[in-house]
Coordinates of C-alpha atoms and ligand atoms in Angstrom, one line a residue:
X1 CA -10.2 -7.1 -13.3
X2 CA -7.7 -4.0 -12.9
X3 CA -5.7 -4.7 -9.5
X4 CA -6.1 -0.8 -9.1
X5 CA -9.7 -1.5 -8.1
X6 CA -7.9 -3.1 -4.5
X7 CA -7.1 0.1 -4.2
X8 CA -10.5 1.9 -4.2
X9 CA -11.8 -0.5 -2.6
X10 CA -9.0 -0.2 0.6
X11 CA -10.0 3.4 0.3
X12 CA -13.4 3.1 0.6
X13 CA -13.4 0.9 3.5
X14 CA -10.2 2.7 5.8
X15 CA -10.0 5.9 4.5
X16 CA -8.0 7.5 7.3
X17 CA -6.0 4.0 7.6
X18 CA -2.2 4.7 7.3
X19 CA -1.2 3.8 4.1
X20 CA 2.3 4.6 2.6
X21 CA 4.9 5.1 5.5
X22 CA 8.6 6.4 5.0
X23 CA 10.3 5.1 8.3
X24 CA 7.7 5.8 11.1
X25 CA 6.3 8.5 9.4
X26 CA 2.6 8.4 7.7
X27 CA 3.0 10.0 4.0
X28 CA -0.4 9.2 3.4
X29 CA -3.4 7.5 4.8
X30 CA -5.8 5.4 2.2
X31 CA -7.7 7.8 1.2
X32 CA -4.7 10.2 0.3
X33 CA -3.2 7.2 -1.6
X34 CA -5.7 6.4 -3.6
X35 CA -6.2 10.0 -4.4
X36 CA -2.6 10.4 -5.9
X37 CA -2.6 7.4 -7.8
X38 CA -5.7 7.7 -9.5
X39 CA -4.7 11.6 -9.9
X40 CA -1.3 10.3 -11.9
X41 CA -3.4 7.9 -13.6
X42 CA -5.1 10.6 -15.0
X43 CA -2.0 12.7 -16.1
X44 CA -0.8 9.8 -17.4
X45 CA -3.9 9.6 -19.6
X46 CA -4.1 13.2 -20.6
X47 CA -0.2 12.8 -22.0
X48 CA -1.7 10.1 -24.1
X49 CA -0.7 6.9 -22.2
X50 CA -3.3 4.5 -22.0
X51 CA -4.4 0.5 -21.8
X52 CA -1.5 -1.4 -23.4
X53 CA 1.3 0.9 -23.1
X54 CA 4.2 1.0 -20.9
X55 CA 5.2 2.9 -18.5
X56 CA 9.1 2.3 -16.8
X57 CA 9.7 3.0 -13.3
X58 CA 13.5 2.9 -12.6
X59 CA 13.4 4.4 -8.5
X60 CA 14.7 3.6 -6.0
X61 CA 12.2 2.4 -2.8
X62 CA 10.4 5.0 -1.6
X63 CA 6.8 5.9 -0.6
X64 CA 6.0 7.2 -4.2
X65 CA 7.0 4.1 -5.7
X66 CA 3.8 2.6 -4.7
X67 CA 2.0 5.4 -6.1
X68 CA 3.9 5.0 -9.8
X69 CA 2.8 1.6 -9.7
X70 CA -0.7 1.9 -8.9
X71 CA -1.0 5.4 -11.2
X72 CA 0.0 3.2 -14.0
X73 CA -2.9 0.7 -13.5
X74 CA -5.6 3.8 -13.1
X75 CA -4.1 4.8 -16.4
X76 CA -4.7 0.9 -17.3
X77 CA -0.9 1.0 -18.8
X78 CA 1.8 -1.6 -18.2
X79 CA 4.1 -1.0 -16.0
X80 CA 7.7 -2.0 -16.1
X81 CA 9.4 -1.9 -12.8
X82 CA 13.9 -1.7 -13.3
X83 CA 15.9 -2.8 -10.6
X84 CA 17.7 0.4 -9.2
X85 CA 21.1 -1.4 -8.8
X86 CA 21.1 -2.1 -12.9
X87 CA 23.4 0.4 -15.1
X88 CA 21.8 3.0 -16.8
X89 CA 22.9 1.3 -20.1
X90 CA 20.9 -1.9 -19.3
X91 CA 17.7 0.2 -17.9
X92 CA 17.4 1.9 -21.1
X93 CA 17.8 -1.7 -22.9
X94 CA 14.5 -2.7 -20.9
X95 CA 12.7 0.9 -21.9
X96 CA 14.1 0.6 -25.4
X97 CA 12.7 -3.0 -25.5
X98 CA 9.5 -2.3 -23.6
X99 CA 8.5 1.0 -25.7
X100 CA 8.2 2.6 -22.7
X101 CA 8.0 6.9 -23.8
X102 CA 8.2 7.7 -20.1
X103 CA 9.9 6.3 -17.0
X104 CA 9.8 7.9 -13.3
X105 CA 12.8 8.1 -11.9
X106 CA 14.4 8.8 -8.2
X107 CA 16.4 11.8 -7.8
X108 CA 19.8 10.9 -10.1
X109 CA 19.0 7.6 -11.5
X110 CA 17.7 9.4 -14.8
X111 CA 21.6 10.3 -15.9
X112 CA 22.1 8.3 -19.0
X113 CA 18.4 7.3 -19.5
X114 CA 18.2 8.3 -23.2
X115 CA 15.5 9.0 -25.8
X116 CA 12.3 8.8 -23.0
X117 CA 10.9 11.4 -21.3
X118 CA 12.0 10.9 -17.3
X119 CA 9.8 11.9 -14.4
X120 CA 10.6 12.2 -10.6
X121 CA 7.0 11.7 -8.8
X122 CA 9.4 11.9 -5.2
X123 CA 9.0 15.7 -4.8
X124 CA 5.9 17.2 -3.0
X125 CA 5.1 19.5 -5.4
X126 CA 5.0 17.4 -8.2
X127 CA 1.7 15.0 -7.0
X128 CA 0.3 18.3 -5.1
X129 CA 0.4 19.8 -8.8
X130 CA -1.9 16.7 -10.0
X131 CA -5.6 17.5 -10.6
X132 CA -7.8 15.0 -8.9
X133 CA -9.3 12.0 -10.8
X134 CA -12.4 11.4 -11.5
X135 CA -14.0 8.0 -12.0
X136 CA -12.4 4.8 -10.3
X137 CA -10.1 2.4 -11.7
X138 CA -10.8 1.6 -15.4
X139 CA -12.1 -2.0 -16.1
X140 CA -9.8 -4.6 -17.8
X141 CA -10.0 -8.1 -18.9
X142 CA -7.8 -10.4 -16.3
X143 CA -5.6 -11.3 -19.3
X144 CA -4.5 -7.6 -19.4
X145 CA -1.1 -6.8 -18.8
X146 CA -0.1 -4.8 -15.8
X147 CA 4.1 -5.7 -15.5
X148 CA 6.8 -6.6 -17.5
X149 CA 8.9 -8.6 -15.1
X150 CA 12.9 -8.0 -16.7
X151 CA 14.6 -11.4 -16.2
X152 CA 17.0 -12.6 -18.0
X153 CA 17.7 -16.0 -20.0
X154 CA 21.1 -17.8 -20.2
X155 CA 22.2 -15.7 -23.1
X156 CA 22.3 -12.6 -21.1
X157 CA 19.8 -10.1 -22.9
X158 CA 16.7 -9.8 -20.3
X159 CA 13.0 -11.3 -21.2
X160 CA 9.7 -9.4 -20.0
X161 CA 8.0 -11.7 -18.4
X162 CA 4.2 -10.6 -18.7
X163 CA 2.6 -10.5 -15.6
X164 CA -1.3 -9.9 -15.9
X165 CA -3.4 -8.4 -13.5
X166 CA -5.3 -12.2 -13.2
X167 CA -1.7 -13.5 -12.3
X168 CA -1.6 -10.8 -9.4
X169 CA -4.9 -11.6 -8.4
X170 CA -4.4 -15.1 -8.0
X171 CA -0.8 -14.8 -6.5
X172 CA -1.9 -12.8 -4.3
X173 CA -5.1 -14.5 -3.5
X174 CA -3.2 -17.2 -2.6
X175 CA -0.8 -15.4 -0.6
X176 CA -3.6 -15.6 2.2
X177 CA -4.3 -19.0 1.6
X178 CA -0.3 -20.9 1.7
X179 CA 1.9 -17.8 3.0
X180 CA 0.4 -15.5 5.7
X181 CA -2.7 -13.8 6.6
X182 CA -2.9 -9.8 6.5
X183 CA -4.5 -7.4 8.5
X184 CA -4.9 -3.5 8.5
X185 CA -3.0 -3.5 11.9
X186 CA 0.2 -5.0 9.9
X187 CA 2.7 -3.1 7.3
X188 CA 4.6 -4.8 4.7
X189 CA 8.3 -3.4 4.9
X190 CA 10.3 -2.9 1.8
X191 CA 13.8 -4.0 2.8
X192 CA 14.4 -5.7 -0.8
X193 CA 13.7 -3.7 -4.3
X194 CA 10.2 -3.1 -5.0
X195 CA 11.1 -3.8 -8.7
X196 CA 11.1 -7.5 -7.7
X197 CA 9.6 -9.8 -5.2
X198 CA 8.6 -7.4 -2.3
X199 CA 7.0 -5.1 -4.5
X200 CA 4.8 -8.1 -6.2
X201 CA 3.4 -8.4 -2.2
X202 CA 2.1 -4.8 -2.6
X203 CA -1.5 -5.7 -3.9
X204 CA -2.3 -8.6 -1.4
X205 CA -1.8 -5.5 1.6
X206 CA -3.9 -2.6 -0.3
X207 CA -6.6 -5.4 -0.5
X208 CA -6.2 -6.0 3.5
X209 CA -5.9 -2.1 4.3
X210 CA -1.9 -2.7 5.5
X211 CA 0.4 0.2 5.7
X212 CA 3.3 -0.3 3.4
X213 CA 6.4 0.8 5.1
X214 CA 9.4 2.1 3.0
X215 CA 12.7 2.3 5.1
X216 CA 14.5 6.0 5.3
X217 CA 17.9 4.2 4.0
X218 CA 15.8 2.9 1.0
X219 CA 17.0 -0.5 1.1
X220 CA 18.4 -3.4 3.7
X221 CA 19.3 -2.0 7.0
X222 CA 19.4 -4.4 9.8
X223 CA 19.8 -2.0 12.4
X224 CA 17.2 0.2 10.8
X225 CA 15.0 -2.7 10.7
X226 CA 15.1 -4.0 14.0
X227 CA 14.4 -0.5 14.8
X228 CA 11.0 0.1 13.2
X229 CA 10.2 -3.0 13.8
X230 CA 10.6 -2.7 17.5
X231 CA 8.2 0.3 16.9
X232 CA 5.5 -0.6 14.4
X233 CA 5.1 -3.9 16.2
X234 CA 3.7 -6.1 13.0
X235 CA 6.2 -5.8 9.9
X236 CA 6.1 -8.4 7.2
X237 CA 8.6 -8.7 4.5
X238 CA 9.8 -10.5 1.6
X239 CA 13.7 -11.3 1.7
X240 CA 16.6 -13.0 -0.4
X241 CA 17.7 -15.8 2.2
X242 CA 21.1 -13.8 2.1
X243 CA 19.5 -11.3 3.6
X244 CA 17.9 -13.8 6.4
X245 CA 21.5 -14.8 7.3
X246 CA 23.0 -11.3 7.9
X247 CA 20.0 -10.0 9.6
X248 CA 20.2 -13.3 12.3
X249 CA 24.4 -12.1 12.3
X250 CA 23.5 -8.8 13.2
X251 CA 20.7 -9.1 15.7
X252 CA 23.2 -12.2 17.2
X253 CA 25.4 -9.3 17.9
X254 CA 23.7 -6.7 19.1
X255 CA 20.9 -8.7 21.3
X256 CA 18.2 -8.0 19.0
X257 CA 15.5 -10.6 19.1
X258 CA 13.4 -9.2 16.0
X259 CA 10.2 -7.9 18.5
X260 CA 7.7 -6.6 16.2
X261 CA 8.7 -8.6 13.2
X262 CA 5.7 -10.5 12.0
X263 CA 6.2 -12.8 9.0
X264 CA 9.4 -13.0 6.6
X265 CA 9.0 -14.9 3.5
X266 CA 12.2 -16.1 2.0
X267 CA 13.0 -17.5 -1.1
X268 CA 14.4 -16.6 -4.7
X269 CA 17.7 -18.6 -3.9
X270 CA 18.6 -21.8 -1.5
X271 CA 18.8 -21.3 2.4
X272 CA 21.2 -23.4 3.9
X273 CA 20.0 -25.3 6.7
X274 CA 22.4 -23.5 9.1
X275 CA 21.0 -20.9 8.2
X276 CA 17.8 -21.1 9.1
X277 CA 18.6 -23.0 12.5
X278 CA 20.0 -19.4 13.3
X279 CA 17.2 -17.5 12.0
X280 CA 14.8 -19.9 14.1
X281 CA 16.9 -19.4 17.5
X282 CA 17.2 -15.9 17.0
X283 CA 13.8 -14.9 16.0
X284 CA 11.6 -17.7 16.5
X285 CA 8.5 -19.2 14.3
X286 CA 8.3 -16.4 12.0
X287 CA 9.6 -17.8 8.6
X288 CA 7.9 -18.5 5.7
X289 CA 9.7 -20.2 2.7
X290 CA 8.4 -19.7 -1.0
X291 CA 9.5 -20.7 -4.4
X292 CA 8.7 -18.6 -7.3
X293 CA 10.4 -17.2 -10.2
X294 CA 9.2 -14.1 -12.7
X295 CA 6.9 -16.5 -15.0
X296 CA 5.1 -17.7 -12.0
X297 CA 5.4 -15.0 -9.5
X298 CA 6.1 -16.0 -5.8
X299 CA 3.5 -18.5 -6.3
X300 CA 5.4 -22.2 -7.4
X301 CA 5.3 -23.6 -3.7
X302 CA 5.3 -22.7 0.0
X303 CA 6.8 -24.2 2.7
X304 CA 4.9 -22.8 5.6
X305 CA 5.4 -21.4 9.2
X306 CA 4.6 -24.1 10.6
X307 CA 6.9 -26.7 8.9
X308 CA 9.9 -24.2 9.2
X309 CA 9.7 -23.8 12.7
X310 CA 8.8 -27.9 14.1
X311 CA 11.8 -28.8 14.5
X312 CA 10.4 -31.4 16.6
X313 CA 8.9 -33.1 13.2
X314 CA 11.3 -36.5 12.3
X315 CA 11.0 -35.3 9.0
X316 CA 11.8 -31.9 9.6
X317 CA 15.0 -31.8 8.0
X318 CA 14.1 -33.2 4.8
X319 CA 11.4 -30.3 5.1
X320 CA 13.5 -27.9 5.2
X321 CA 15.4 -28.9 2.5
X322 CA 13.2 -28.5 0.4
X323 CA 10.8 -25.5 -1.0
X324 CA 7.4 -27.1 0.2
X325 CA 3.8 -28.5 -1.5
X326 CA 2.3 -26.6 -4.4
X327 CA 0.5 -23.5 -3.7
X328 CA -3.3 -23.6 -4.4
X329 CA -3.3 -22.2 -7.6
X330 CA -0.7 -24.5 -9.5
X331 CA -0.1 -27.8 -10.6
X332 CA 3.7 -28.7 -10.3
X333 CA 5.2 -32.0 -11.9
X334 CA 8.6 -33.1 -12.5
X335 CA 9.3 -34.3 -16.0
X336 CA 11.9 -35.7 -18.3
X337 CA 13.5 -34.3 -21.0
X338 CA 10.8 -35.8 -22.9
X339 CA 8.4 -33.7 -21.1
X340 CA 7.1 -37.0 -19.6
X341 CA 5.9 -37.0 -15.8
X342 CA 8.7 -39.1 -13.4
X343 CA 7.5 -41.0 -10.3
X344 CA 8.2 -40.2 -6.8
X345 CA 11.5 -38.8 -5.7
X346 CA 13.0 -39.2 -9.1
X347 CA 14.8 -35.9 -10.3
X348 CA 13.6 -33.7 -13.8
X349 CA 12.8 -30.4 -14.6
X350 CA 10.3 -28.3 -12.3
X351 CA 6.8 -27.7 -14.5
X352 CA 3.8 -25.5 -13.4
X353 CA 0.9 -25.0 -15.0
X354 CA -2.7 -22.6 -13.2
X355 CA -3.3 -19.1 -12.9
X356 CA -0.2 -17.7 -11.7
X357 CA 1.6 -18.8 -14.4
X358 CA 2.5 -15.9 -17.6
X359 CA 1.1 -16.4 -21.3
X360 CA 4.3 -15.7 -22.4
X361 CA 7.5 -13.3 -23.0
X362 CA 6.9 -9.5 -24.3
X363 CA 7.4 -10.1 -28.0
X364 CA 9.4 -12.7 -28.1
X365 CA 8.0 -15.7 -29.6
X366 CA 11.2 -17.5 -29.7
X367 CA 11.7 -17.9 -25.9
X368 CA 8.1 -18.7 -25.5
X369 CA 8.2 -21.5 -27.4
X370 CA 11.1 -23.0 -25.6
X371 CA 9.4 -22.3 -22.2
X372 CA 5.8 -22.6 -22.4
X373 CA 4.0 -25.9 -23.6
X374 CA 0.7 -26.9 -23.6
X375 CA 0.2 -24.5 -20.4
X376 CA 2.7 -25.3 -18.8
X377 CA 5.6 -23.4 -17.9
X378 CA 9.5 -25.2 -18.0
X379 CA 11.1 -23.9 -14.9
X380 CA 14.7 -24.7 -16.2
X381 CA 14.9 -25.6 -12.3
X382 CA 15.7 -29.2 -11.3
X383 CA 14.0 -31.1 -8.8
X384 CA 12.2 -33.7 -7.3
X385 CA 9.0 -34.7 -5.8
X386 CA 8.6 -36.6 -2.5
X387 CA 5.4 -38.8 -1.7
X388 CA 3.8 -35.9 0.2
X389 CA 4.3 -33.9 -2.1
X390 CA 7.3 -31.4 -1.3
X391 CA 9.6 -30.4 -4.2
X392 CA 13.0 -30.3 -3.1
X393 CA 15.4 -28.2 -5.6
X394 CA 18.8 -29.5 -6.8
X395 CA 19.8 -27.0 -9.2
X396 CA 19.5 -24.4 -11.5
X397 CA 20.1 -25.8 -14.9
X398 CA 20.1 -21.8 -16.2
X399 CA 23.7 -21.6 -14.4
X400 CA 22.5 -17.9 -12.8
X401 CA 24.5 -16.6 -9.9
X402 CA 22.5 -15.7 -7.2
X403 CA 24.6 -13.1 -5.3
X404 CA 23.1 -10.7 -2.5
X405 CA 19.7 -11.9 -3.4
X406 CA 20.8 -10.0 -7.1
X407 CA 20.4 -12.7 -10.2
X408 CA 23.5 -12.3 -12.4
X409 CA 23.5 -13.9 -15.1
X410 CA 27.6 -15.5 -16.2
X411 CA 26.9 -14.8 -20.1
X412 CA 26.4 -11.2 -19.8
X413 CA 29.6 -10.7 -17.4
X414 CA 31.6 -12.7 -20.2
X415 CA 30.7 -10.6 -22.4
X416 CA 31.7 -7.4 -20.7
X417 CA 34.8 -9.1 -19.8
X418 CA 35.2 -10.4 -23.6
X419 CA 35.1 -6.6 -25.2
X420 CA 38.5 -5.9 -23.3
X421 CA 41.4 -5.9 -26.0
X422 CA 43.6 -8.2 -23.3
X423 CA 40.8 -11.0 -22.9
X424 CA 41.2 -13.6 -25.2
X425 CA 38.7 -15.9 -23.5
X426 CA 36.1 -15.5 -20.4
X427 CA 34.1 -18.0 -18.0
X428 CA 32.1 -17.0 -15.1
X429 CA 30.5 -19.3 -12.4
X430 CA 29.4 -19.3 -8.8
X431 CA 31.2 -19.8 -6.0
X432 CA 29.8 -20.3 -2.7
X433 CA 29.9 -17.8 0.0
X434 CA 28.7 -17.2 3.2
X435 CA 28.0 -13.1 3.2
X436 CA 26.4 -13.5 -0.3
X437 CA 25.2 -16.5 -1.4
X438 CA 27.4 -16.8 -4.1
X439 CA 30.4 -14.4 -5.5
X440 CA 31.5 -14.6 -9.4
X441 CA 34.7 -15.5 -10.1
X442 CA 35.7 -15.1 -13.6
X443 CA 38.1 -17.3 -15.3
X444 CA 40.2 -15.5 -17.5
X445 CA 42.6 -16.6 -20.3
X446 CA 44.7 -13.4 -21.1
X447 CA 45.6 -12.4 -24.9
X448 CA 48.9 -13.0 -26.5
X449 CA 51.5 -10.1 -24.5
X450 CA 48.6 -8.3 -22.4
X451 CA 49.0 -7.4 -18.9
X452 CA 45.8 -7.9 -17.2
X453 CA 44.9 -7.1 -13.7
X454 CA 42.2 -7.1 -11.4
X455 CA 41.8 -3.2 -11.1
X456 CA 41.8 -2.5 -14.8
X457 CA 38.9 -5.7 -15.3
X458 CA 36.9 -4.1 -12.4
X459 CA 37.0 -1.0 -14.2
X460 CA 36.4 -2.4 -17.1
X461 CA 33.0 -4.3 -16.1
X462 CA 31.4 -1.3 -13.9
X463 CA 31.5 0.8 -17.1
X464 CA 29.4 -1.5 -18.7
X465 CA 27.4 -3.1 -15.9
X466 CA 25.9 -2.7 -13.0
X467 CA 28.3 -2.6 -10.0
X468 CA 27.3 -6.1 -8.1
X469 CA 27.5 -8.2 -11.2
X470 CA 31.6 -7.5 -11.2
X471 CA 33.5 -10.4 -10.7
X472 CA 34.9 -10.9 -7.3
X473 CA 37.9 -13.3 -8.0
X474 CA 39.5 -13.4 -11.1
X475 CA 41.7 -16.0 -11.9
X476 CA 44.1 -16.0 -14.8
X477 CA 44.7 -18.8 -16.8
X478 CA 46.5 -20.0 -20.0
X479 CA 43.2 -22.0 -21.5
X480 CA 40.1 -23.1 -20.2
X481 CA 39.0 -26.5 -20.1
X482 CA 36.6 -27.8 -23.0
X483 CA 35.2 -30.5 -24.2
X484 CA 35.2 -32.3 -27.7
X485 CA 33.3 -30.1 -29.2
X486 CA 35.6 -27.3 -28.1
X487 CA 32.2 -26.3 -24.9
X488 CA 33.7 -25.1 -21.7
X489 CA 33.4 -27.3 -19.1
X490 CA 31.6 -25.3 -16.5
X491 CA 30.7 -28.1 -14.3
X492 CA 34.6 -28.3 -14.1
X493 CA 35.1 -24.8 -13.4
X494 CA 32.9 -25.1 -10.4
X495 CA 34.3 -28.2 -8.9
X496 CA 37.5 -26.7 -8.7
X497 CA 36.2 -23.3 -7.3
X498 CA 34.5 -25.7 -5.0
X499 CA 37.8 -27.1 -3.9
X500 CA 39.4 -23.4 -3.2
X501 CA 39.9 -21.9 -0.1
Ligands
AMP1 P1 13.6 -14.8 -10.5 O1 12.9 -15.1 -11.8 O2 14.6 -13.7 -10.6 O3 12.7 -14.6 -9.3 O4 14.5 -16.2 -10.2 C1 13.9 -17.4 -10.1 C2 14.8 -18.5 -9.7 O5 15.3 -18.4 -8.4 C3 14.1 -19.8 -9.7 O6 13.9 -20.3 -11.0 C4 15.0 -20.7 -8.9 O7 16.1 -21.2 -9.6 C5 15.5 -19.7 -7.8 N1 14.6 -19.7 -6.6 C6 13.5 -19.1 -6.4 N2 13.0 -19.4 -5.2 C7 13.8 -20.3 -4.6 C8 13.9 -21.0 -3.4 N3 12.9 -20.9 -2.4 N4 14.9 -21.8 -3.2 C9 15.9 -22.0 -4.1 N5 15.9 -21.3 -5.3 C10 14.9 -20.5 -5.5

């Protein structure tokens, strides 16, 4: 099962279907779509790349994207989609640790990208310079892989998470079943990077003959959004729930009352319940909540339309607090630290175990151990369970900053902050905030005689990683608090940041 072979099939059945739209503009129908992928599929093959090896794609959103993705899969390689936002230092980490020998790349993202060939597929006359395919989309076992998912673990370095082209099958079969339906009529809008979530909801709309709409900012625009929405009349999206709360702020301003907006799924980081209660007033019963994370892509729970929007329903705020039932194609239970199931309502670590979920790390034996057993995957999240069945999320027990809908992860920031001479000692936590989720404030305990400042630790940290994972507050301090066995107290570090105004 190659996912590719959604794509001949959408082509097959809507050729002249619009397919890949920058702003309101059709780039290509689904014929033409099909025809480029399969066509870099083939150049892909002819430069030697074939099943089993990777390919990265470090770009920005954009039309072409979709076609990198998809030639990768008629070339039956691996993709490895890179956030944009990340450094060009930790993007070649991922190629380096992939064995990646070629990465597309958007117009000035390739500065810095060492030892790999890099290939921009966004100019016209590279893809008009492609000979056509021949043949359809090779066949692969479902246990094939088609994406290495970068996330990273508490101690900072990023894991590949292997996504198979059965995992995208199922998660997106599902998709229809606990999320939303899809028809050609609708376009899924890429507001958040197509590296991540958004771009995992690609293959459920080739299989439906959707358009997929790319906005001409390339990223989150509300005002751009509200726009083409207004205009295309059925956009669906995938958004970080930060996102959901600047989008209500802006359309709360301006009027806007999100016509034309179809569906958006939130998830990847809490949503405060006033925050929804604003989405809900503003655009009414169009949100869907899911609960994924790379190992088990988008496809954990669902807390559907439905039960976001009755606010009527006595229970409904204990439904909202939570992150819904299992989705059809999982198991969930809560366990102890024994790996033992708990009853009702009591808390333990999130397991999932069914189709969705990965057969492990790229090479990396070490972490799967840790987080697969016996099938089933160790979230790292804590929860619970309710009688009927919705989990409600307490925590992250992998400490990782969710800021912007970006994951940054406090080791690798302490790090960065620990290679300047002046830094004797570094902690970085959370810190709620209303614009992003949560900021990073780092703790700093200064070396003997250096004169630290917030400027010179700024520029410190955005030569060595990406921009957003810079701390936002410092505060310098003569020790950090620790615990007999000389561990800093984070827990403590948070309660107090908790208690600042
Ligand atoms: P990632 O692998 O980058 O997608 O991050 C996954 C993590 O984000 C999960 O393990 C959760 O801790 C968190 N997360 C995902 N979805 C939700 C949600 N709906 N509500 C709260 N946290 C979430």
């Amino acid at each position: 099962m190659n996912i590719a072979s959604w794509l001949d099939r959408a082509a097959l059945r809507w050729p002249g279907r619009p397919a890949l739209m920058h702003g309101m503009a059709v780039e290509a129908d689904y014929a033409g779509f099909r025809a480029r992928a399969a066509a870099l599929g083939s150049w892909l093959r002819g430069r030697g790349i074939g099943p089993g090896d990777r390919v990265a794609i470090f770009m920005r959103n954009c039309p072409e994207y979709l076609i990198a993705l998809f030639g990768c899969w008629y070339a039956g390689a691996i993709a490895v989609p890179i956030n944009a936002k990340l450094h060009a230092r930790e993007a070649s980490w991922i190629i380096d640790n992939s064995g990646a020998p070629l990465c597309f790349t958007t117009p000035g993202l390739e500065a810095g990208i060492d030892g790999v060939e890099c290939v921009d597929p966004t100019g016209a006359a590279f893809l008009a310079a492609l000979a056509p395919a021949r043949g359809g989309a090779p066949s692969l076992p479902p246990d094939a892989i088609a994406w290495l998912f970068y996330t990273s673990g508490t101690t900072g370095r990023p894991k590949g998470v292997c996504i198979t082209h059965g995992m995208l099958t199922a998660m997106s079969l599902t998709y229809t079943v606990d999320v939303d339906s899809v028809h050609t009529d609708d376009a899924a809008y890429y507001a958040a990077p197509m590296s991540h979530g958004s771009g995992l909801y690609s293959p459920v709309h080739v299989l439906h003959g959707a358009a997929h709409l790319c906005p001409v900012s390339g990223g989150f625009d509300p005002a751009e959004l509200l726009e083409t929405a207004a205009a295309h009349r059925s956009l669906s999206m995938f958004m970080a729930p930060t996102m959901v709360h600047r989008l209500t702020a802006y359309a709360r301003a301006h009027g806007g009352t999100g016509a034309g907006i179809r569906t958006i799924v939130y998830g990847g980081g809490p949503m405060y319940r006033a925050d929804i209660e604003a989405a809900l007033d503003v655009f009414g019963p169009k949100f869907v909540q899911i609960y994924g994370q790379g190992e088990c892509p988008m496809a954990i729970t669902a807390l559907p339309r439905g039960v976001v929007a009755d606010r009527g329903d006595p229970d409904w705020a204990r439904r909202i607090a939570s992150v819904g039932q299992p989705q059809s194609a999982v198991e969930v239970r809560i366990c102890d630290e024994e790996g033992r199931p708990v009853p009702r309502g009591e808390m333990g670590e999130i397991m999932v175990r069914g189709l969705p979920v990965m057969p492990g790390y790229w090479q990396n034996p070490e972490a799967n151990a840790r987080t697969v057993r016996d099938g089933w995957l160790l979230t790292g999240d804590i929860g619970s369970m309710d009688a009927q069945g919705y989990v409600a999320l307490k925590d992250r027990s992998k400490d990782v900053i969710i800021s912007g809908g970006n994951n940054i992860y406090p080791r690798e920031v302490e790090e960065a902050l620990l290679t300047h001479p002046g830094v004797a000692e570094a902690c970085v936590v959370g810190r709620v905030s209303q614009l992003r989720g949560e900021d990073v404030v780092a703790y700093v305990v200064p070396a003997p005689d250096a004169v630290l400042s917030k400027a010179n630790l700024n520029r410190h940290c955005m030569e060595r990683m990406a921009r957003f994972k810079r701390p936002k507050h410092y505060r310098f301090v003569q020790c950090l608090p620790k615990n007999a066995y000389g561990k800093v107290l984070k827990m403590e570090i948070r309660q107090r940041e908790s208690g600042i105004e």
